[in-house]
Amino acid sequence: KIGSVVRSIAKSVAMDEEFEKNVTPEFVIKVLGAEIFDEELYQGNTIAGVVTGLAWTQVGGDILFVESSLNKGKGTLTISGQLGDVMKESARAALSYLQANADRYQLNGGALSDKFDLHVHVPAGSIPKDGPSAGLALTMAMLSLFSGKSVPAALAMTGEITLRGKVMPVGGIKEKV
């Protein structure tokens, strides 16, 4: 659509017409039309156990959702959404960190027991996902679920998490944003 803006300006210049030299939001809307809002892109999560993460893809930045749920079971961890090995390791590290720090965060011990299964899912299962920088989002989804407190809807996060709860230096911020 940027090409439309350039062609519009070029057409005005070629015809010696007056044209707007300052690109304002109004000018962009005039040339490109109204913004298209895709409900899939941002869902305004308000449910405990669901958070928004930032990701880098070959075509630029993106957001992803991390969902978690507890079910009666035997204490197993299920990780789904076509995640690569590194992202699965991040989910295991996140759970280990929260188990080790349950008292610190006043988490429901029963939810962390072997009587419940934890399922962590990253939707868009047909798209492969990998990398350590989802660790913070995975941790926060689980912490939100275990505490029953939702994460602010407009907050998105990225960063590798350690077993000590540290967030490692994050790369690709410009691309992710």
N, C-alpha and C. Protein backbone atom coordinates (compact mmCIF):
# COMPACT_ATOMS: atom_id res chain seq x y z
N LYS A 1 0.82 -1.20 0.00
CA LYS A 1 0.00 0.00 0.00
C LYS A 1 0.86 1.26 0.00
N ILE A 2 2.08 1.14 0.49
CA ILE A 2 2.97 2.29 0.45
C ILE A 2 3.21 2.70 -1.00
N GLY A 3 3.26 1.69 -1.87
CA GLY A 3 3.42 1.99 -3.30
C GLY A 3 2.31 2.90 -3.81
N SER A 4 1.11 2.76 -3.28
CA SER A 4 -0.02 3.62 -3.67
C SER A 4 0.25 5.07 -3.29
N VAL A 5 0.85 5.26 -2.11
CA VAL A 5 1.18 6.61 -1.66
C VAL A 5 2.21 7.22 -2.60
N VAL A 6 3.25 6.43 -2.90
CA VAL A 6 4.32 6.92 -3.78
C VAL A 6 3.76 7.25 -5.16
N ARG A 7 2.93 6.36 -5.71
CA ARG A 7 2.34 6.61 -7.04
C ARG A 7 1.46 7.86 -7.02
N SER A 8 0.71 8.05 -5.94
CA SER A 8 -0.15 9.22 -5.83
C SER A 8 0.67 10.50 -5.83
N ILE A 9 1.75 10.49 -5.06
CA ILE A 9 2.62 11.67 -5.00
C ILE A 9 3.30 11.88 -6.34
N ALA A 10 3.80 10.79 -6.94
CA ALA A 10 4.48 10.90 -8.24
C ALA A 10 3.54 11.42 -9.31
N LYS A 11 2.31 10.98 -9.28
CA LYS A 11 1.32 11.43 -10.25
C LYS A 11 1.09 12.94 -10.10
N SER A 12 0.97 13.40 -8.86
CA SER A 12 0.77 14.83 -8.62
C SER A 12 1.96 15.64 -9.10
N VAL A 13 3.17 15.13 -8.87
CA VAL A 13 4.37 15.84 -9.28
C VAL A 13 4.45 15.89 -10.80
N ALA A 14 4.18 14.75 -11.45
CA ALA A 14 4.28 14.67 -12.90
C ALA A 14 3.29 15.62 -13.58
N MET A 15 2.18 15.88 -12.96
CA MET A 15 1.17 16.73 -13.57
C MET A 15 1.28 18.16 -13.07
N ASP A 16 2.36 18.46 -12.38
CA ASP A 16 2.57 19.80 -11.82
C ASP A 16 1.42 20.25 -10.94
N GLU A 17 0.79 19.31 -10.28
CA GLU A 17 -0.30 19.64 -9.37
C GLU A 17 0.28 19.89 -7.99
N GLU A 18 -0.48 20.62 -7.21
CA GLU A 18 -0.10 20.81 -5.83
C GLU A 18 -0.36 19.50 -5.09
N PHE A 19 0.54 19.16 -4.22
CA PHE A 19 0.33 17.97 -3.41
C PHE A 19 0.84 18.24 -2.01
N GLU A 20 0.33 17.44 -1.09
CA GLU A 20 0.70 17.58 0.31
C GLU A 20 2.12 17.08 0.50
N LYS A 21 3.00 17.94 1.00
CA LYS A 21 4.40 17.56 1.19
C LYS A 21 4.62 16.90 2.54
N ASN A 22 3.72 17.12 3.46
CA ASN A 22 3.81 16.48 4.77
C ASN A 22 2.88 15.28 4.80
N VAL A 23 3.42 14.14 5.11
CA VAL A 23 2.60 12.94 5.20
C VAL A 23 2.01 12.89 6.61
N THR A 24 0.73 13.13 6.67
CA THR A 24 0.01 13.13 7.95
C THR A 24 -0.85 11.86 8.03
N PRO A 25 -1.31 11.52 9.21
CA PRO A 25 -2.21 10.37 9.32
C PRO A 25 -3.45 10.52 8.42
N GLU A 26 -3.95 11.72 8.33
CA GLU A 26 -5.12 11.96 7.48
C GLU A 26 -4.81 11.69 6.01
N PHE A 27 -3.61 12.12 5.56
CA PHE A 27 -3.20 11.90 4.17
C PHE A 27 -3.05 10.41 3.89
N VAL A 28 -2.47 9.69 4.82
CA VAL A 28 -2.30 8.25 4.64
C VAL A 28 -3.66 7.57 4.53
N ILE A 29 -4.61 7.95 5.39
CA ILE A 29 -5.96 7.37 5.32
C ILE A 29 -6.62 7.72 4.00
N LYS A 30 -6.43 8.96 3.53
CA LYS A 30 -7.02 9.38 2.26
C LYS A 30 -6.49 8.51 1.11
N VAL A 31 -5.21 8.21 1.12
CA VAL A 31 -4.61 7.44 0.04
C VAL A 31 -4.85 5.94 0.20
N LEU A 32 -4.67 5.42 1.42
CA LEU A 32 -4.74 3.98 1.64
C LEU A 32 -6.11 3.48 2.06
N GLY A 33 -6.94 4.37 2.58
CA GLY A 33 -8.22 3.94 3.10
C GLY A 33 -8.12 3.69 4.60
N ALA A 34 -9.25 3.37 5.19
CA ALA A 34 -9.31 3.17 6.64
C ALA A 34 -8.49 1.95 7.05
N GLU A 35 -7.99 1.98 8.27
CA GLU A 35 -7.20 0.89 8.82
C GLU A 35 -8.04 -0.37 8.90
N ILE A 36 -7.44 -1.49 8.53
CA ILE A 36 -8.12 -2.78 8.63
C ILE A 36 -7.77 -3.37 9.98
N PHE A 37 -8.78 -3.68 10.77
CA PHE A 37 -8.55 -4.26 12.09
C PHE A 37 -8.81 -5.75 12.00
N ASP A 38 -7.82 -6.53 12.33
CA ASP A 38 -7.93 -7.97 12.29
C ASP A 38 -8.03 -8.48 13.72
N GLU A 39 -9.16 -9.04 14.09
CA GLU A 39 -9.40 -9.54 15.44
C GLU A 39 -8.36 -10.58 15.85
N GLU A 40 -7.81 -11.31 14.87
CA GLU A 40 -6.82 -12.33 15.17
C GLU A 40 -5.50 -11.72 15.67
N LEU A 41 -5.21 -10.50 15.23
CA LEU A 41 -3.92 -9.92 15.56
C LEU A 41 -3.80 -9.56 17.03
N TYR A 42 -4.83 -8.99 17.59
CA TYR A 42 -4.78 -8.61 19.00
C TYR A 42 -6.12 -8.94 19.61
N GLN A 43 -6.10 -9.75 20.62
CA GLN A 43 -7.35 -10.24 21.17
C GLN A 43 -7.74 -9.62 22.50
N GLY A 44 -6.93 -8.70 23.00
CA GLY A 44 -7.28 -8.06 24.26
C GLY A 44 -7.49 -9.06 25.38
N ASN A 45 -6.52 -9.91 25.61
CA ASN A 45 -6.64 -10.98 26.60
C ASN A 45 -6.94 -10.44 27.99
N THR A 46 -7.95 -10.98 28.60
CA THR A 46 -8.27 -10.60 29.97
C THR A 46 -8.45 -11.84 30.84
N ILE A 47 -8.12 -13.00 30.33
CA ILE A 47 -8.32 -14.26 31.03
C ILE A 47 -7.03 -14.66 31.72
N ALA A 48 -7.12 -15.07 32.97
CA ALA A 48 -5.94 -15.56 33.67
C ALA A 48 -5.39 -16.77 32.93
N GLY A 49 -4.08 -16.78 32.72
CA GLY A 49 -3.44 -17.89 32.03
C GLY A 49 -3.14 -17.62 30.57
N VAL A 50 -3.53 -16.43 30.08
CA VAL A 50 -3.30 -16.08 28.68
C VAL A 50 -2.50 -14.78 28.63
N VAL A 51 -1.41 -14.78 27.87
CA VAL A 51 -0.59 -13.58 27.72
C VAL A 51 -0.21 -13.40 26.26
N THR A 52 0.26 -12.20 25.94
CA THR A 52 0.72 -11.86 24.60
C THR A 52 2.23 -11.78 24.60
N GLY A 53 2.85 -12.43 23.63
CA GLY A 53 4.30 -12.38 23.49
C GLY A 53 4.67 -11.70 22.19
N LEU A 54 5.90 -11.22 22.12
CA LEU A 54 6.44 -10.63 20.90
C LEU A 54 7.34 -11.66 20.22
N ALA A 55 7.29 -11.69 18.90
CA ALA A 55 8.10 -12.64 18.16
C ALA A 55 8.72 -11.97 16.96
N TRP A 56 9.81 -12.55 16.49
CA TRP A 56 10.44 -12.11 15.26
C TRP A 56 10.28 -13.24 14.25
N THR A 57 9.84 -12.89 13.04
CA THR A 57 9.72 -13.87 11.97
C THR A 57 10.52 -13.37 10.78
N GLN A 58 10.60 -14.17 9.75
CA GLN A 58 11.35 -13.78 8.56
C GLN A 58 10.72 -12.58 7.85
N VAL A 59 9.46 -12.32 8.13
CA VAL A 59 8.79 -11.18 7.49
C VAL A 59 8.60 -10.01 8.44
N GLY A 60 9.19 -10.09 9.64
CA GLY A 60 9.12 -8.97 10.57
C GLY A 60 8.56 -9.36 11.92
N GLY A 61 8.17 -8.36 12.68
CA GLY A 61 7.65 -8.60 14.02
C GLY A 61 6.24 -9.13 14.02
N ASP A 62 5.89 -9.80 15.08
CA ASP A 62 4.56 -10.38 15.20
C ASP A 62 4.24 -10.54 16.67
N ILE A 63 2.98 -10.79 16.97
CA ILE A 63 2.60 -11.14 18.33
C ILE A 63 2.12 -12.57 18.32
N LEU A 64 2.25 -13.20 19.45
CA LEU A 64 1.72 -14.55 19.61
C LEU A 64 1.06 -14.63 20.96
N PHE A 65 0.18 -15.56 21.10
CA PHE A 65 -0.54 -15.73 22.35
C PHE A 65 -0.07 -17.02 23.01
N VAL A 66 0.08 -16.97 24.31
CA VAL A 66 0.42 -18.15 25.08
C VAL A 66 -0.76 -18.41 26.01
N GLU A 67 -1.35 -19.59 25.86
CA GLU A 67 -2.50 -19.97 26.66
C GLU A 67 -2.11 -21.13 27.57
N SER A 68 -2.64 -21.12 28.77
CA SER A 68 -2.37 -22.23 29.68
C SER A 68 -3.66 -22.61 30.41
N SER A 69 -3.76 -23.90 30.72
CA SER A 69 -4.94 -24.37 31.44
C SER A 69 -4.56 -25.54 32.34
N LEU A 70 -5.33 -25.71 33.39
CA LEU A 70 -5.15 -26.82 34.33
C LEU A 70 -6.33 -27.77 34.21
N ASN A 71 -6.02 -29.04 34.27
CA ASN A 71 -7.05 -30.07 34.22
C ASN A 71 -6.71 -31.14 35.24
N LYS A 72 -7.72 -31.79 35.80
CA LYS A 72 -7.44 -32.89 36.71
C LYS A 72 -6.61 -33.92 35.95
N GLY A 73 -5.62 -34.45 36.64
CA GLY A 73 -4.75 -35.40 35.97
C GLY A 73 -3.70 -35.97 36.89
N LYS A 74 -2.48 -36.14 36.34
CA LYS A 74 -1.41 -36.81 37.07
C LYS A 74 -0.13 -35.97 37.16
N GLY A 75 -0.24 -34.66 36.95
CA GLY A 75 0.92 -33.79 37.08
C GLY A 75 1.77 -33.70 35.83
N THR A 76 1.19 -33.95 34.68
CA THR A 76 1.97 -33.90 33.43
C THR A 76 1.92 -32.50 32.82
N LEU A 77 2.92 -32.20 32.03
CA LEU A 77 2.99 -30.95 31.28
C LEU A 77 2.83 -31.28 29.82
N THR A 78 1.83 -30.67 29.19
CA THR A 78 1.62 -30.81 27.75
C THR A 78 1.93 -29.47 27.10
N ILE A 79 2.73 -29.51 26.04
CA ILE A 79 3.12 -28.30 25.33
C ILE A 79 2.71 -28.49 23.87
N SER A 80 1.89 -27.57 23.34
CA SER A 80 1.41 -27.74 21.97
C SER A 80 1.44 -26.42 21.20
N GLY A 81 1.29 -26.54 19.88
CA GLY A 81 1.28 -25.37 19.01
C GLY A 81 2.43 -25.40 18.01
N GLN A 82 2.92 -26.58 17.71
CA GLN A 82 4.06 -26.79 16.81
C GLN A 82 5.28 -26.01 17.27
N LEU A 83 5.68 -26.28 18.52
CA LEU A 83 6.81 -25.59 19.12
C LEU A 83 8.08 -26.41 18.91
N GLY A 84 9.18 -25.71 18.69
CA GLY A 84 10.47 -26.36 18.54
C GLY A 84 11.06 -26.74 19.89
N ASP A 85 12.16 -27.45 19.86
CA ASP A 85 12.79 -27.95 21.08
C ASP A 85 13.18 -26.84 22.04
N VAL A 86 13.71 -25.74 21.53
CA VAL A 86 14.16 -24.66 22.41
C VAL A 86 12.97 -24.04 23.13
N MET A 87 11.87 -23.86 22.45
CA MET A 87 10.68 -23.27 23.07
C MET A 87 10.08 -24.25 24.09
N LYS A 88 10.13 -25.54 23.81
CA LYS A 88 9.66 -26.53 24.78
C LYS A 88 10.53 -26.50 26.04
N GLU A 89 11.84 -26.36 25.84
CA GLU A 89 12.74 -26.24 26.99
C GLU A 89 12.42 -24.99 27.80
N SER A 90 12.06 -23.91 27.14
CA SER A 90 11.69 -22.69 27.84
C SER A 90 10.45 -22.91 28.70
N ALA A 91 9.49 -23.66 28.19
CA ALA A 91 8.27 -23.96 28.95
C ALA A 91 8.61 -24.80 30.19
N ARG A 92 9.49 -25.76 30.03
CA ARG A 92 9.88 -26.60 31.17
C ARG A 92 10.64 -25.76 32.21
N ALA A 93 11.52 -24.87 31.73
CA ALA A 93 12.26 -24.00 32.65
C ALA A 93 11.31 -23.08 33.39
N ALA A 94 10.31 -22.55 32.70
CA ALA A 94 9.33 -21.66 33.33
C ALA A 94 8.58 -22.40 34.44
N LEU A 95 8.14 -23.61 34.16
CA LEU A 95 7.42 -24.38 35.16
C LEU A 95 8.33 -24.71 36.35
N SER A 96 9.56 -25.11 36.07
CA SER A 96 10.50 -25.42 37.16
C SER A 96 10.73 -24.20 38.05
N TYR A 97 10.89 -23.03 37.43
CA TYR A 97 11.09 -21.81 38.20
C TYR A 97 9.89 -21.54 39.11
N LEU A 98 8.68 -21.67 38.56
CA LEU A 98 7.48 -21.38 39.35
C LEU A 98 7.28 -22.42 40.46
N GLN A 99 7.60 -23.68 40.18
CA GLN A 99 7.50 -24.70 41.23
C GLN A 99 8.46 -24.40 42.37
N ALA A 100 9.67 -23.98 42.03
CA ALA A 100 10.67 -23.68 43.04
C ALA A 100 10.35 -22.42 43.83
N ASN A 101 9.52 -21.55 43.27
CA ASN A 101 9.21 -20.27 43.90
C ASN A 101 7.73 -20.10 44.21
N ALA A 102 7.02 -21.20 44.39
CA ALA A 102 5.58 -21.15 44.64
C ALA A 102 5.24 -20.33 45.88
N ASP A 103 6.00 -20.49 46.93
CA ASP A 103 5.74 -19.73 48.17
C ASP A 103 5.95 -18.24 47.94
N ARG A 104 7.00 -17.89 47.23
CA ARG A 104 7.32 -16.49 46.96
C ARG A 104 6.16 -15.79 46.26
N TYR A 105 5.51 -16.48 45.33
CA TYR A 105 4.41 -15.88 44.56
C TYR A 105 3.04 -16.25 45.12
N GLN A 106 3.02 -16.90 46.25
CA GLN A 106 1.77 -17.31 46.91
C GLN A 106 0.87 -18.08 45.94
N LEU A 107 1.47 -19.07 45.30
CA LEU A 107 0.72 -19.86 44.33
C LEU A 107 -0.01 -20.99 45.03
N ASN A 108 -1.11 -21.36 44.44
CA ASN A 108 -1.90 -22.46 44.95
C ASN A 108 -1.09 -23.75 44.80
N GLY A 109 -0.66 -24.30 45.90
CA GLY A 109 0.15 -25.52 45.87
C GLY A 109 -0.56 -26.67 45.20
N GLY A 110 -1.88 -26.73 45.33
CA GLY A 110 -2.64 -27.81 44.70
C GLY A 110 -2.53 -27.79 43.19
N ALA A 111 -2.48 -26.59 42.62
CA ALA A 111 -2.37 -26.47 41.16
C ALA A 111 -1.02 -26.98 40.67
N LEU A 112 -0.01 -26.92 41.53
CA LEU A 112 1.32 -27.38 41.16
C LEU A 112 1.56 -28.84 41.56
N SER A 113 0.53 -29.50 42.07
CA SER A 113 0.68 -30.87 42.54
C SER A 113 0.54 -31.87 41.39
N ASP A 114 0.70 -33.13 41.75
CA ASP A 114 0.57 -34.18 40.75
C ASP A 114 -0.90 -34.57 40.52
N LYS A 115 -1.82 -33.75 41.01
CA LYS A 115 -3.25 -34.01 40.79
C LYS A 115 -3.81 -33.22 39.62
N PHE A 116 -2.96 -32.35 39.04
CA PHE A 116 -3.40 -31.52 37.92
C PHE A 116 -2.39 -31.60 36.78
N ASP A 117 -2.90 -31.63 35.58
CA ASP A 117 -2.07 -31.54 34.39
C ASP A 117 -2.07 -30.09 33.92
N LEU A 118 -0.94 -29.63 33.47
CA LEU A 118 -0.80 -28.29 32.91
C LEU A 118 -0.65 -28.41 31.41
N HIS A 119 -1.46 -27.66 30.69
CA HIS A 119 -1.37 -27.62 29.23
C HIS A 119 -1.02 -26.19 28.82
N VAL A 120 0.06 -26.05 28.07
CA VAL A 120 0.47 -24.75 27.54
C VAL A 120 0.38 -24.85 26.03
N HIS A 121 -0.34 -23.91 25.45
CA HIS A 121 -0.58 -23.93 23.99
C HIS A 121 -0.28 -22.56 23.39
N VAL A 122 0.36 -22.57 22.24
CA VAL A 122 0.60 -21.34 21.48
C VAL A 122 -0.16 -21.50 20.18
N PRO A 123 -1.33 -20.81 20.04
CA PRO A 123 -2.17 -20.98 18.86
C PRO A 123 -1.44 -20.70 17.54
N ALA A 124 -2.14 -20.95 16.45
CA ALA A 124 -1.59 -20.94 15.10
C ALA A 124 -0.69 -22.16 14.97
N GLY A 125 -1.26 -23.33 15.29
CA GLY A 125 -0.52 -24.57 15.34
C GLY A 125 0.10 -25.00 14.03
N SER A 126 -0.35 -24.43 12.92
CA SER A 126 0.25 -24.81 11.64
C SER A 126 1.54 -24.05 11.36
N ILE A 127 1.85 -23.08 12.21
CA ILE A 127 3.06 -22.27 12.02
C ILE A 127 4.11 -22.72 13.03
N PRO A 128 5.26 -23.20 12.56
CA PRO A 128 6.32 -23.61 13.49
C PRO A 128 6.84 -22.41 14.28
N LYS A 129 7.11 -22.64 15.58
CA LYS A 129 7.60 -21.59 16.45
C LYS A 129 8.77 -22.14 17.25
N ASP A 130 9.81 -21.34 17.42
CA ASP A 130 10.93 -21.79 18.22
C ASP A 130 11.76 -20.60 18.68
N GLY A 131 12.59 -20.83 19.64
CA GLY A 131 13.46 -19.80 20.17
C GLY A 131 13.23 -19.61 21.65
N PRO A 132 14.23 -19.11 22.35
CA PRO A 132 14.15 -18.97 23.80
C PRO A 132 13.37 -17.74 24.26
N SER A 133 13.14 -16.77 23.38
CA SER A 133 12.60 -15.49 23.85
C SER A 133 11.13 -15.55 24.24
N ALA A 134 10.47 -16.68 24.07
CA ALA A 134 9.10 -16.82 24.56
C ALA A 134 9.08 -17.22 26.03
N GLY A 135 10.25 -17.43 26.63
CA GLY A 135 10.31 -17.90 28.01
C GLY A 135 9.58 -17.02 29.00
N LEU A 136 9.71 -15.71 28.86
CA LEU A 136 9.02 -14.80 29.78
C LEU A 136 7.51 -14.91 29.61
N ALA A 137 7.04 -14.95 28.36
CA ALA A 137 5.60 -15.08 28.12
C ALA A 137 5.08 -16.42 28.65
N LEU A 138 5.84 -17.48 28.47
CA LEU A 138 5.44 -18.79 28.99
C LEU A 138 5.36 -18.74 30.52
N THR A 139 6.35 -18.14 31.15
CA THR A 139 6.37 -18.03 32.61
C THR A 139 5.18 -17.22 33.10
N MET A 140 4.93 -16.09 32.46
CA MET A 140 3.84 -15.22 32.91
C MET A 140 2.47 -15.86 32.67
N ALA A 141 2.32 -16.63 31.59
CA ALA A 141 1.05 -17.33 31.36
C ALA A 141 0.79 -18.31 32.50
N MET A 142 1.82 -19.06 32.87
CA MET A 142 1.67 -20.02 33.97
C MET A 142 1.45 -19.32 35.30
N LEU A 143 2.22 -18.28 35.57
CA LEU A 143 2.06 -17.53 36.82
C LEU A 143 0.66 -16.93 36.91
N SER A 144 0.18 -16.40 35.81
CA SER A 144 -1.17 -15.85 35.76
C SER A 144 -2.21 -16.93 36.06
N LEU A 145 -2.04 -18.09 35.45
CA LEU A 145 -2.97 -19.20 35.67
C LEU A 145 -2.95 -19.65 37.12
N PHE A 146 -1.76 -19.91 37.66
CA PHE A 146 -1.64 -20.42 39.03
C PHE A 146 -2.13 -19.41 40.07
N SER A 147 -1.95 -18.12 39.80
CA SER A 147 -2.36 -17.09 40.77
C SER A 147 -3.81 -16.65 40.57
N GLY A 148 -4.37 -16.95 39.39
CA GLY A 148 -5.73 -16.52 39.09
C GLY A 148 -5.83 -15.06 38.72
N LYS A 149 -4.69 -14.42 38.48
CA LYS A 149 -4.67 -13.00 38.14
C LYS A 149 -4.30 -12.83 36.67
N SER A 150 -5.09 -12.04 35.96
CA SER A 150 -4.80 -11.82 34.54
C SER A 150 -3.69 -10.79 34.38
N VAL A 151 -3.01 -10.89 33.26
CA VAL A 151 -1.95 -9.96 32.89
C VAL A 151 -2.61 -8.81 32.14
N PRO A 152 -2.18 -7.56 32.33
CA PRO A 152 -2.79 -6.44 31.60
C PRO A 152 -2.90 -6.74 30.10
N ALA A 153 -4.07 -6.49 29.55
CA ALA A 153 -4.38 -6.88 28.18
C ALA A 153 -3.46 -6.25 27.13
N ALA A 154 -3.01 -5.04 27.36
CA ALA A 154 -2.20 -4.34 26.35
C ALA A 154 -0.70 -4.58 26.53
N LEU A 155 -0.33 -5.53 27.36
CA LEU A 155 1.08 -5.80 27.64
C LEU A 155 1.54 -6.97 26.79
N ALA A 156 2.66 -6.79 26.08
CA ALA A 156 3.28 -7.88 25.33
C ALA A 156 4.72 -8.02 25.83
N MET A 157 5.24 -9.23 25.80
CA MET A 157 6.55 -9.46 26.41
C MET A 157 7.41 -10.38 25.57
N THR A 158 8.71 -10.30 25.83
CA THR A 158 9.68 -11.16 25.17
C THR A 158 10.89 -11.30 26.08
N GLY A 159 11.56 -12.41 25.99
CA GLY A 159 12.79 -12.60 26.75
C GLY A 159 12.96 -14.03 27.21
N GLU A 160 14.19 -14.48 27.19
CA GLU A 160 14.52 -15.81 27.69
C GLU A 160 14.54 -15.76 29.21
N ILE A 161 13.96 -16.78 29.84
CA ILE A 161 13.92 -16.85 31.29
C ILE A 161 14.91 -17.92 31.77
N THR A 162 15.54 -17.65 32.91
CA THR A 162 16.46 -18.64 33.48
C THR A 162 15.77 -19.35 34.63
N LEU A 163 16.40 -20.41 35.13
CA LEU A 163 15.84 -21.13 36.27
C LEU A 163 15.85 -20.29 37.54
N ARG A 164 16.62 -19.22 37.53
CA ARG A 164 16.64 -18.29 38.67
C ARG A 164 15.62 -17.16 38.50
N GLY A 165 14.89 -17.16 37.38
CA GLY A 165 13.89 -16.12 37.14
C GLY A 165 14.44 -14.87 36.51
N LYS A 166 15.64 -14.93 36.03
CA LYS A 166 16.25 -13.77 35.37
C LYS A 166 15.82 -13.75 33.90
N VAL A 167 15.66 -12.55 33.36
CA VAL A 167 15.37 -12.40 31.94
C VAL A 167 16.67 -12.04 31.25
N MET A 168 17.06 -12.86 30.30
CA MET A 168 18.32 -12.66 29.59
C MET A 168 18.20 -11.46 28.64
N PRO A 169 19.34 -10.89 28.22
CA PRO A 169 19.29 -9.79 27.25
C PRO A 169 18.49 -10.21 26.01
N VAL A 170 17.68 -9.31 25.54
CA VAL A 170 16.76 -9.60 24.45
C VAL A 170 17.27 -8.98 23.16
N GLY A 171 17.28 -9.77 22.11
CA GLY A 171 17.66 -9.26 20.80
C GLY A 171 16.44 -9.06 19.91
N GLY A 172 16.62 -8.33 18.85
CA GLY A 172 15.57 -8.16 17.86
C GLY A 172 14.39 -7.32 18.29
N ILE A 173 14.57 -6.47 19.30
CA ILE A 173 13.45 -5.67 19.80
C ILE A 173 12.87 -4.82 18.69
N LYS A 174 13.72 -4.14 17.93
CA LYS A 174 13.22 -3.27 16.87
C LYS A 174 12.38 -4.07 15.89
N GLU A 175 12.84 -5.23 15.50
CA GLU A 175 12.11 -6.06 14.55
C GLU A 175 10.80 -6.57 15.16
N LYS A 176 10.82 -6.95 16.42
CA LYS A 176 9.65 -7.45 17.08
C LYS A 176 8.57 -6.40 17.22
N VAL A 177 8.99 -5.20 17.58
CA VAL A 177 8.03 -4.11 17.77
C VAL A 177 7.51 -3.65 16.42
